[in-house]
Short mmCIF file of C-alpha atoms in Angstrom, two decimals:
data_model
loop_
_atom_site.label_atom_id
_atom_site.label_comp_id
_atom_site.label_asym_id
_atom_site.label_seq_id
_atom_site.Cartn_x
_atom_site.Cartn_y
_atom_site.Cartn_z
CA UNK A 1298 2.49 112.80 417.34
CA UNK A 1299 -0.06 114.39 415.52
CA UNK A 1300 0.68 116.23 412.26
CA UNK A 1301 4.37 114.48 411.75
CA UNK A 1302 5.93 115.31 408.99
CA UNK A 1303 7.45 113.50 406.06
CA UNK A 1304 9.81 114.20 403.27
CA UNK A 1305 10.14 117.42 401.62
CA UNK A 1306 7.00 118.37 404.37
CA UNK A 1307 4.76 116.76 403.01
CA UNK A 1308 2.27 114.57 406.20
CA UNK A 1309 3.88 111.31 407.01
CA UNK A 1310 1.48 108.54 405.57
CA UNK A 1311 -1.10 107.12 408.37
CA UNK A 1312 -0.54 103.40 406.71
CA UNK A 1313 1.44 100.66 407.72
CA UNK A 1314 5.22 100.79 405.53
CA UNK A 1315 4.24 97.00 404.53
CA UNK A 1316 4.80 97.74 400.76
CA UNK A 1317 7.71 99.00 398.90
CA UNK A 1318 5.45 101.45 396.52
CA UNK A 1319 6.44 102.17 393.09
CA UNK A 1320 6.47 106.06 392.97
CA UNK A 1321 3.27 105.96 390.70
CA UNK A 1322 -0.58 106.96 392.08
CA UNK A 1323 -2.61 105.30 389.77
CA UNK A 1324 -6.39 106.46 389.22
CA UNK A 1325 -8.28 105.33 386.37
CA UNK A 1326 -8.14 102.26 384.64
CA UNK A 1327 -9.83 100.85 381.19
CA UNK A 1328 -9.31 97.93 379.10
CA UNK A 1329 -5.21 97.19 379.27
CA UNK A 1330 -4.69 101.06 379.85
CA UNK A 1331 -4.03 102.92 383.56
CA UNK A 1332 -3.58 106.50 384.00
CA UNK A 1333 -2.05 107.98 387.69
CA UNK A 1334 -2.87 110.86 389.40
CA UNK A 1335 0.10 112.95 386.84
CA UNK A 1336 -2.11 112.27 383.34
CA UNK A 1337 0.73 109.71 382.74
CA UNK A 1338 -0.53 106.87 380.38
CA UNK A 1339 0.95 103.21 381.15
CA UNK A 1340 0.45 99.92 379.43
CA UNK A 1341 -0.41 97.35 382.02
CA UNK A 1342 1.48 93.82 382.14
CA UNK A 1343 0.85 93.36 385.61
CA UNK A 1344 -3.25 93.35 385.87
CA UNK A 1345 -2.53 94.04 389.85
CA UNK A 1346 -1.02 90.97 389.81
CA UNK A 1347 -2.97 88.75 387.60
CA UNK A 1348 -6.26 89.92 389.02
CA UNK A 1349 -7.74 92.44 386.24
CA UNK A 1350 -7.38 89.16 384.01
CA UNK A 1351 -10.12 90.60 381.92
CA UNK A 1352 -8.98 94.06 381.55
CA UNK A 1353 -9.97 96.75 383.90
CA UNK A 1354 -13.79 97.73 384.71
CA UNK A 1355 -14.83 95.27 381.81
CA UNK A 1356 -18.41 96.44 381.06
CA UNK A 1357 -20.20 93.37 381.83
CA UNK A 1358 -19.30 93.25 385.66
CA UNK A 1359 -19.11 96.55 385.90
CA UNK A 1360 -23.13 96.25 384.93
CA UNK A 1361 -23.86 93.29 387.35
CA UNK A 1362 -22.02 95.25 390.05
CA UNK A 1363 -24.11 98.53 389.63
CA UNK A 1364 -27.45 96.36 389.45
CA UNK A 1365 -26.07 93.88 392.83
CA UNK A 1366 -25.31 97.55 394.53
CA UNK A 1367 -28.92 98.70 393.73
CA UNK A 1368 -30.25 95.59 395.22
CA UNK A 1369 -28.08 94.03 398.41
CA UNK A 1370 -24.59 94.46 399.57
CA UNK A 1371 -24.58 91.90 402.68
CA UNK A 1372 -26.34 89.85 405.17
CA UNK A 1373 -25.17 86.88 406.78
CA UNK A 1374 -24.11 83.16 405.32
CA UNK A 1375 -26.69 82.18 408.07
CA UNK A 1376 -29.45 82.76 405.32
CA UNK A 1377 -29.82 81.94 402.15
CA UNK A 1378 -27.61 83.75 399.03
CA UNK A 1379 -28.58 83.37 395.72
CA UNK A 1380 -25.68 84.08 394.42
CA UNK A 1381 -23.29 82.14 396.23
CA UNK A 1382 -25.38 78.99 394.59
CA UNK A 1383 -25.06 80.32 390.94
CA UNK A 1384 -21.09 81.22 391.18
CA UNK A 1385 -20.56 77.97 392.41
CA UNK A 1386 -22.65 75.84 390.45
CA UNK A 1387 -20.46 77.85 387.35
CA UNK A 1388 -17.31 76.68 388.93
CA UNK A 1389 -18.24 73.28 389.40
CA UNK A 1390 -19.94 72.79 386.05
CA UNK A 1391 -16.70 73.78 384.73
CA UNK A 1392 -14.22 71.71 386.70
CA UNK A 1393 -14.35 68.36 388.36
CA UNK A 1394 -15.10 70.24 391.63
CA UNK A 1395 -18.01 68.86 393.45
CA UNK A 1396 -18.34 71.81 396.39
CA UNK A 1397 -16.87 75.74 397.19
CA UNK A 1398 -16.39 77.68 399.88
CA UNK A 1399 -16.35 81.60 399.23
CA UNK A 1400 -14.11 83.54 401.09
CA UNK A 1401 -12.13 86.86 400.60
CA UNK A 1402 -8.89 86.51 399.76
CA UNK A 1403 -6.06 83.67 398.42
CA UNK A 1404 -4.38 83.10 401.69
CA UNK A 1405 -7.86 82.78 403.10
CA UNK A 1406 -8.52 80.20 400.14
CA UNK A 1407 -5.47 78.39 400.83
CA UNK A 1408 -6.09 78.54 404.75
CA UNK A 1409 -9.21 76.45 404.13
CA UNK A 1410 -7.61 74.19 401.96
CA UNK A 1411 -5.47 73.17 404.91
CA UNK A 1412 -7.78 72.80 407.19
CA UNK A 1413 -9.91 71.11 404.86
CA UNK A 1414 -7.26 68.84 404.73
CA UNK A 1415 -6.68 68.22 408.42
CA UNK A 1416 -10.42 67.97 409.38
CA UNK A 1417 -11.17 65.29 406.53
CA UNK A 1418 -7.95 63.21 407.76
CA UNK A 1419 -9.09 63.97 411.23
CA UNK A 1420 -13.23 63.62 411.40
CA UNK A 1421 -13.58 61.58 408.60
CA UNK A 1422 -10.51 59.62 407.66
CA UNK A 1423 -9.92 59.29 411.74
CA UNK A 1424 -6.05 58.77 411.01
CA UNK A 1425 -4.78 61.70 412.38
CA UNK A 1426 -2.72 62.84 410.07
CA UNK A 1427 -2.20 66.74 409.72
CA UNK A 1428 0.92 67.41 407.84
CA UNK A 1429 1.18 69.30 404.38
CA UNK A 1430 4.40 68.90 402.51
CA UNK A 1431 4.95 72.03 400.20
CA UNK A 1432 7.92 73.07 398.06
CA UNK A 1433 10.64 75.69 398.12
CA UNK A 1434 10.43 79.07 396.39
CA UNK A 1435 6.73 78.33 396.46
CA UNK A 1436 4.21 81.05 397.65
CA UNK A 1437 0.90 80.52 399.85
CA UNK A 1438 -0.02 83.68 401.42
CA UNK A 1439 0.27 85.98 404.88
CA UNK A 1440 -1.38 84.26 407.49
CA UNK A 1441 0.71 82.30 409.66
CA UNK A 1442 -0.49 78.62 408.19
CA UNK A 1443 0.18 79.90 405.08
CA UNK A 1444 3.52 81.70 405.15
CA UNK A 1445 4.43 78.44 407.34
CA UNK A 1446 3.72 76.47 403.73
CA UNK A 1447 5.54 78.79 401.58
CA UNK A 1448 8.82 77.66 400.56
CA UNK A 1449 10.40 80.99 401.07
CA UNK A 1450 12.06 82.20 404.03
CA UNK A 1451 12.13 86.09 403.37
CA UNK A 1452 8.27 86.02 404.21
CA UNK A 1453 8.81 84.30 407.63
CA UNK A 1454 11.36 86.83 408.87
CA UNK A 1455 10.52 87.36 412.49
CA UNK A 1456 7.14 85.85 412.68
CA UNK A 1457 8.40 82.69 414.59
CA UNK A 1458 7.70 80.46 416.44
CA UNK A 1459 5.45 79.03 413.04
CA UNK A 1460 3.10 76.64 413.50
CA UNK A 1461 3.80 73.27 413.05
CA UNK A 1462 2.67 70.92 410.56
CA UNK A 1463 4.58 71.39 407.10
CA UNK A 1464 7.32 70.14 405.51
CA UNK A 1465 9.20 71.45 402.72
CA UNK A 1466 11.61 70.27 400.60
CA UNK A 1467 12.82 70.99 397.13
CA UNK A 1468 10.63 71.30 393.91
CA UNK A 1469 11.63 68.28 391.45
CA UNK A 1470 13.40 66.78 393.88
CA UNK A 1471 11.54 63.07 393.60
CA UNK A 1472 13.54 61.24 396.87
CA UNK A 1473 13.09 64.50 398.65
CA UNK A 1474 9.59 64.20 398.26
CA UNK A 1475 9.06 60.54 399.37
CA UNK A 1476 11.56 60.98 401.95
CA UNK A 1477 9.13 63.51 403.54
CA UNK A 1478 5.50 61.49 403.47
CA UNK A 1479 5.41 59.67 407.26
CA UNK A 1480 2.08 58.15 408.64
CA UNK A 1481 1.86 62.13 409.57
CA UNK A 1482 1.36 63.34 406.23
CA UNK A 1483 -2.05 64.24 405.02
CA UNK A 1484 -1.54 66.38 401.91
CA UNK A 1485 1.14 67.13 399.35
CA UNK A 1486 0.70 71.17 398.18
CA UNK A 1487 1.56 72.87 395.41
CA UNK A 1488 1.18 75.23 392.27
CA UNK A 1489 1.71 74.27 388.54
CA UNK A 1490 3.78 77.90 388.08
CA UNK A 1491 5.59 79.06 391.05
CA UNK A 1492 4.86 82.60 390.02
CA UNK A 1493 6.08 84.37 393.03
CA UNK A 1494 9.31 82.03 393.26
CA UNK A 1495 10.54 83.03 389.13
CA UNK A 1496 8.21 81.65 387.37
CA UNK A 1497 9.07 78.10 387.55
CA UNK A 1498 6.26 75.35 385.65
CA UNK A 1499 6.11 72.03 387.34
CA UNK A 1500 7.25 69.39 385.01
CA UNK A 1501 4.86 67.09 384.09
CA UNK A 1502 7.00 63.85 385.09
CA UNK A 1503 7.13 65.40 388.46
CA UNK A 1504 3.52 65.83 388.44
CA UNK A 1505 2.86 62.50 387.45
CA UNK A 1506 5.33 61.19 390.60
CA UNK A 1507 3.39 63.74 392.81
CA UNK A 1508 -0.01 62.08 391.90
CA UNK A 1509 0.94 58.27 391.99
CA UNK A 1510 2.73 59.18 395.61
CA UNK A 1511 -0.92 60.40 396.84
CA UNK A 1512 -2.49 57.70 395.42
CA UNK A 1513 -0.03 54.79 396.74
CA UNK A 1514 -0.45 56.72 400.69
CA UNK A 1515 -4.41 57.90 400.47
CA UNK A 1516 -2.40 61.92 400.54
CA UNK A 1517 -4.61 64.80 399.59
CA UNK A 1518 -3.14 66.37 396.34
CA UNK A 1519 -3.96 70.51 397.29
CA UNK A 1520 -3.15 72.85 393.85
CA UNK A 1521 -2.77 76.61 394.69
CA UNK A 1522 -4.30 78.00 391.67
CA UNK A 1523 -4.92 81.41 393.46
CA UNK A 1524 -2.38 83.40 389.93
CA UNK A 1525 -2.70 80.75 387.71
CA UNK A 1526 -6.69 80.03 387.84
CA UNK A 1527 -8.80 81.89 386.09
CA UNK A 1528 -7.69 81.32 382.53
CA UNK A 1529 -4.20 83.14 383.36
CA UNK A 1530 -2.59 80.19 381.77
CA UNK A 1531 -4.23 78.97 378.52
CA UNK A 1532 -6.92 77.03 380.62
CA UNK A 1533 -9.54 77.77 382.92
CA UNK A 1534 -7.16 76.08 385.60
CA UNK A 1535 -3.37 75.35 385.06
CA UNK A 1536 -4.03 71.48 386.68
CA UNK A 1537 -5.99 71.17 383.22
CA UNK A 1538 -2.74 71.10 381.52
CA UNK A 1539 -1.40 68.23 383.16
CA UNK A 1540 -4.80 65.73 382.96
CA UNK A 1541 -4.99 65.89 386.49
CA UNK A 1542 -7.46 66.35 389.26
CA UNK A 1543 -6.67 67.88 392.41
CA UNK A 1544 -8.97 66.90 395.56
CA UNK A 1545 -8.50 70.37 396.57
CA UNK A 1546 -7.76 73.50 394.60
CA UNK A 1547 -8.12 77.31 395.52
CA UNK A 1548 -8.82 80.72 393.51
CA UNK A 1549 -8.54 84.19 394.02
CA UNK A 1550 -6.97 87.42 392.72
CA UNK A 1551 -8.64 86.57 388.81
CA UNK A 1552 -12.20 85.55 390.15
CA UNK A 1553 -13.70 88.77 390.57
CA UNK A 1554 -11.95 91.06 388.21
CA UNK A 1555 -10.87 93.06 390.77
CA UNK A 1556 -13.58 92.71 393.70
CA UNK A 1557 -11.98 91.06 396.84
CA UNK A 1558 -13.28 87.45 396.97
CA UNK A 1559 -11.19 83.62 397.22
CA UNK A 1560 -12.65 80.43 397.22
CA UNK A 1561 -11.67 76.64 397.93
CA UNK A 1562 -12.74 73.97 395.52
CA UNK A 1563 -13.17 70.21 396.39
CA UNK A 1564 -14.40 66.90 395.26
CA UNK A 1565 -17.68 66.32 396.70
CA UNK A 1566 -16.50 63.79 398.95
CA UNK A 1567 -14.18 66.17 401.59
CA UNK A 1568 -18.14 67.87 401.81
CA UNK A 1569 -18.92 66.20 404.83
CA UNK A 1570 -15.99 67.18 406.98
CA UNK A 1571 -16.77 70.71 406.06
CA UNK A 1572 -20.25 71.01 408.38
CA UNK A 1573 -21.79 73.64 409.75
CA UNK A 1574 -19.85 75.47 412.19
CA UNK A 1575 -16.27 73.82 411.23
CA UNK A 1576 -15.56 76.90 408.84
CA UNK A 1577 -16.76 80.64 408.22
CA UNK A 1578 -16.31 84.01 407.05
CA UNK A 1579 -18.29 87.10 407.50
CA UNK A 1580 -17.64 88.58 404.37
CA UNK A 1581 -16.89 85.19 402.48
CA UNK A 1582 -19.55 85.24 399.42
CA UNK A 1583 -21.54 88.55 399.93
CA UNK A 1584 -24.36 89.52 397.26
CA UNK A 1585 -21.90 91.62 395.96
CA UNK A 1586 -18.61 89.43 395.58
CA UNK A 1587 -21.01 86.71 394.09
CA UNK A 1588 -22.14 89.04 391.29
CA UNK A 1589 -18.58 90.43 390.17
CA UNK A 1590 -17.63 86.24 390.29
CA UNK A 1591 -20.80 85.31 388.20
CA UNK A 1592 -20.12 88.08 385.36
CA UNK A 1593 -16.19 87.56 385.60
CA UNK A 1594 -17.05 83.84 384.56
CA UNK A 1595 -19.77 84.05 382.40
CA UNK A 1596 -17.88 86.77 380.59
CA UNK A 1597 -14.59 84.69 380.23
CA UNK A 1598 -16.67 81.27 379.04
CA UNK A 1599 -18.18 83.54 376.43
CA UNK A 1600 -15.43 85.83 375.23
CA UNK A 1601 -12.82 82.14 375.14
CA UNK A 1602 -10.59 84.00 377.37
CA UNK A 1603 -8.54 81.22 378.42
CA UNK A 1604 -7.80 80.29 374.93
CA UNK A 1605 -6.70 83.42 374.17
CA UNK A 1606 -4.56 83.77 376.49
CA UNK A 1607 -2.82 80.54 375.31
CA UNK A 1608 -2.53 82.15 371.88
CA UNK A 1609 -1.49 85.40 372.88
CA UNK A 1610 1.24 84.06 375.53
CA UNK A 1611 2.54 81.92 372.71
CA UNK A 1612 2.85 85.47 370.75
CA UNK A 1613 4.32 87.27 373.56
CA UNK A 1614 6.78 84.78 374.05
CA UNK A 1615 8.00 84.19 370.52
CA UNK A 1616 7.82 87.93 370.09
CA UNK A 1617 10.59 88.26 373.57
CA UNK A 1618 12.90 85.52 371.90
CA UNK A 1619 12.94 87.37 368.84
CA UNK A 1620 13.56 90.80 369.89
CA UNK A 1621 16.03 89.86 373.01
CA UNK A 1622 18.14 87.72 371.37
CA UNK A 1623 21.87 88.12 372.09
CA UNK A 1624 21.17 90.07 375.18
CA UNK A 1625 23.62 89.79 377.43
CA UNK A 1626 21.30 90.54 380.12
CA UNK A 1627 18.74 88.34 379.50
CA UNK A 1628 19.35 84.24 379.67
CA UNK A 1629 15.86 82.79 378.78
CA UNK A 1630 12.37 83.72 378.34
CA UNK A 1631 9.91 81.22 379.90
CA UNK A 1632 6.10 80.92 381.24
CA UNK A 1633 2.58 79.21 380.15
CA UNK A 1634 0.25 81.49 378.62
CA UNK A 1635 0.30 84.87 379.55
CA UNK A 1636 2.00 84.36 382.66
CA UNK A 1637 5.72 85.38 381.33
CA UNK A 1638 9.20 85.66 383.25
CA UNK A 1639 11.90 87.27 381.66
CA UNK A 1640 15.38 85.69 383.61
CA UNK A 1641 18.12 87.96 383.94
CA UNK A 1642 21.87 88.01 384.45
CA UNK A 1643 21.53 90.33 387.18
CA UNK A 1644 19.39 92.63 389.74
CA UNK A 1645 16.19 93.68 387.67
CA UNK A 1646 14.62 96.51 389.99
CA UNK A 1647 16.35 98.92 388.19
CA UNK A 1648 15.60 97.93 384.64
CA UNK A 1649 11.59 97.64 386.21
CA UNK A 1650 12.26 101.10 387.01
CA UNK A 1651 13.28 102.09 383.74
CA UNK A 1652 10.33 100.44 381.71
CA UNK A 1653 7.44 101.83 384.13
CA UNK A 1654 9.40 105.20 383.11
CA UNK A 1655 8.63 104.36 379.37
CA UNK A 1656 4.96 103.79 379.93
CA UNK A 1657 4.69 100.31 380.64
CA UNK A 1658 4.16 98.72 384.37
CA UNK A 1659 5.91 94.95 384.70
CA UNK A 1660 6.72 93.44 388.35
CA UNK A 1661 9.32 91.63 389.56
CA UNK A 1662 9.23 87.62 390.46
CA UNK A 1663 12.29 87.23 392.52
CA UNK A 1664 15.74 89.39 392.23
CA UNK A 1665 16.11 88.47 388.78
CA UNK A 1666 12.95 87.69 387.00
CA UNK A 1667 10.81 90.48 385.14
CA UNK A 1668 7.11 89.29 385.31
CA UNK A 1669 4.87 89.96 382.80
CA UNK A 1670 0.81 89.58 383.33
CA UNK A 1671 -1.27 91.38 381.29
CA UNK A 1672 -5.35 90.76 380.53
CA UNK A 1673 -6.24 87.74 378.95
CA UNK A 1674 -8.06 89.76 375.84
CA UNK A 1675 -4.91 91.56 375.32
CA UNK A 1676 -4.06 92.60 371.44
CA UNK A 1677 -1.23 92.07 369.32
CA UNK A 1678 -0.36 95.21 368.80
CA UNK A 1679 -0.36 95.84 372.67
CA UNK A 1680 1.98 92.69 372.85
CA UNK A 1681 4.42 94.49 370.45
CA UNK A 1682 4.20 97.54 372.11
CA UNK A 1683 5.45 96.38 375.37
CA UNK A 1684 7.87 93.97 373.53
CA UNK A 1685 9.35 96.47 371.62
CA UNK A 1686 9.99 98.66 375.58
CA UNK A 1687 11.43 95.90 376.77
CA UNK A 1688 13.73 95.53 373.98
CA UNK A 1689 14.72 98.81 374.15
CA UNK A 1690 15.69 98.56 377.70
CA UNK A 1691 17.11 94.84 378.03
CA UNK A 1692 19.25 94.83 374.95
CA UNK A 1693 21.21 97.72 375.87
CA UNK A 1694 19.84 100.29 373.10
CA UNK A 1695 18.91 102.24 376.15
CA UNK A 1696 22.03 102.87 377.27
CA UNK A 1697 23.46 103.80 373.58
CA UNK A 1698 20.68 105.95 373.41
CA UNK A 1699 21.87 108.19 376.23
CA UNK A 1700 25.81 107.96 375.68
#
């Protein structure tokens, strides 16, 4: 088997065909700008999918990840880490959060939120209760918990049989939702922007219902904050937009600019049925995850990232409206900061296509929703840039261009 071959000769690829790969090979990266493997400039609106949130290699991680590497990469969570005390203590002093758990990844972040949930309603609570009711076109992660709590059945294609233990029913659906919670319900989970499922904000009155139902049955309220944390929205965390406090809350994919890391946030009181030995990760909060999350945080607090972003997604949107008005492809323009879906008549893979051709790299959120993420420090005149590709390939002056 050795040596197969794959198209046009060249060796088949060793990895896993998990992804559907843009044809692009992308090797350098600065600020809002990539550049693949071809010399080919692009514009970035995706930020890896709202990870690079403060650009890419911004200078002041970069530095605390050359000094960490000079220092200590890893030993175990069975000693002492530094670190892992002053990234949390940032979190916590900015958010109601009372105790974090580091891990790796989102779905890992979100995997401890459940269980979180079921060991505190277990051990502590003594009730029993273990079910999380979640909402459709929602997104969790991979693992099999989590892709069990998504709302979307594409990503549970022939992984059955699922484990047990969530519900899910429609997303502003209010008798749905009460018609779920049983004396087995321990949690209610979900996130402010379905990003994955089109870009969809949670309306407020249906947070509100969301938050007096926990209250009225002693339910866990979980927010999945692993794309819209990290300032991606106009605040540090989307919950802030809504006055709320979650008991639980989880971050990823913008906490470390880039370096692999997740954690799970909670009010100090679900501490206890988190002891030692109930939870773990080998890698979860090494020296060197801890110092990409210190300077990602410290950078954002001083630089008023999440503000920005609020700013600059109120630009970017007023800027779409403007320029795609009377498309007939696209039917509205909607998102919270800079986390921006453009909703379209039809299919959009080939109009993604189109724009990464024209130097600027947008994903997809759904069939028919064009996704748009870039860095929170973003400039105007990058905003206008990409608006004015888009335009050119959503209003139709593409295709008048080449008849």
């Amino acid at each position: 088997m050795s040596g197969a071959q794959g198209t046009e000769g060249a060796p088949a690829s060793a990895l896993f065909p998990t992804y559907a790969r843009f044809p692009i090979a992308l090797v350098k990266g600065q600020g809002s700008w990539l550049w693949d493997d071809q010399g080919n400039k692009y514009l970035d609106f995706m930020c890896g999918l709202a990870v690079t949130n403060l650009g890419h290699v911004p200078a002041q991680v970069k530095e605390a990840l050359v000094k960490q590497l000079d220092e200590l990469w890893h030993v175990s969570n069975l000693f002492g880490i530094p670190g892992q005390e002053e990234a949390a203590r940032l979190l916590t002093e900015n958010s109601h959060a009372g105790a974090v758990f580091f891990c790796n990844s989102g779905a890992e972040a979100n995997e401890a939120a459940i269980k979180l949930a079921r060991r505190y309603n277990k051990n502590v609570l003594k009730n029993g209760r273990y079910e999380i009711i979640t909402f459709k076109q929602s997104f969790h992660g991979r693992t099999l918990a989590t892709l069990t709590a998504t709302g979307q059945d594409k990503v549970k294609d022939g992984f059955d049989p699922l484990p047990p233990g969530f519900v899910t029913v429609p997303l502003h659906d209010e008798q749905a939702l009460r018609e779920a919670i049983t004396d087995k319900t321990a949690a209610i989970m979900l996130e402010m922007v379905q990003a994955e499922g089109g870009i969809i904000t949670v309306d407020p009155a249906f947070v509100k219902t969301i938050v007096r139902l926990c209250e009225a049955h002693g339910l866990l309220l979980i927010v999945d904050e692993v794309q819209t944390g990290m300032g991606r929205t106009g605040k540090l965390f989307a919950f802030q937009h809504y006055g709320i406090e979650p008991d639980i809350f989880t971050l990823a994919k913008g906490l470390g600019s880039g370096f692999p890391v997740g954690a799970m946030l909670a009010k100090s009181g679900l501490a206890e049925a988190f002891g030692p030995g109930s939870h773990a990760s080998t890698f979860g909060g090494t020296p060197i995850a801890m110092a990409a999350v210190k300077a990602t945080i410290e950078t954002m607090l001083a630089e008023n990232a999440p503000q920005r972003a609020a700013e600059s997604g109120e630009y970017l949107k007023s800027r779409l409206k403007e320029k795609l008005a009377g498309s007939p492809i696209v039917r509205e323009v909607r998102g919270l900061g800079l986390i921006v879906g453009i909703e379209c008549a039809e299919p959009v893979a080939g109009f993604v296509s189109e724009i990464h051709r024209r130097g600027l790299l947008v994903v997809t959120a759904g069939p028919n929703v064009i996704r748009l993420l870039p860095n929170l420090l973003v400039t105007r005149e990058e905003i206008d840039l990409a608006v004015d590709i888009l335009a050119g390939v959503l209003t139709g002056q593409a295709a008048a261009a080449q008849s």
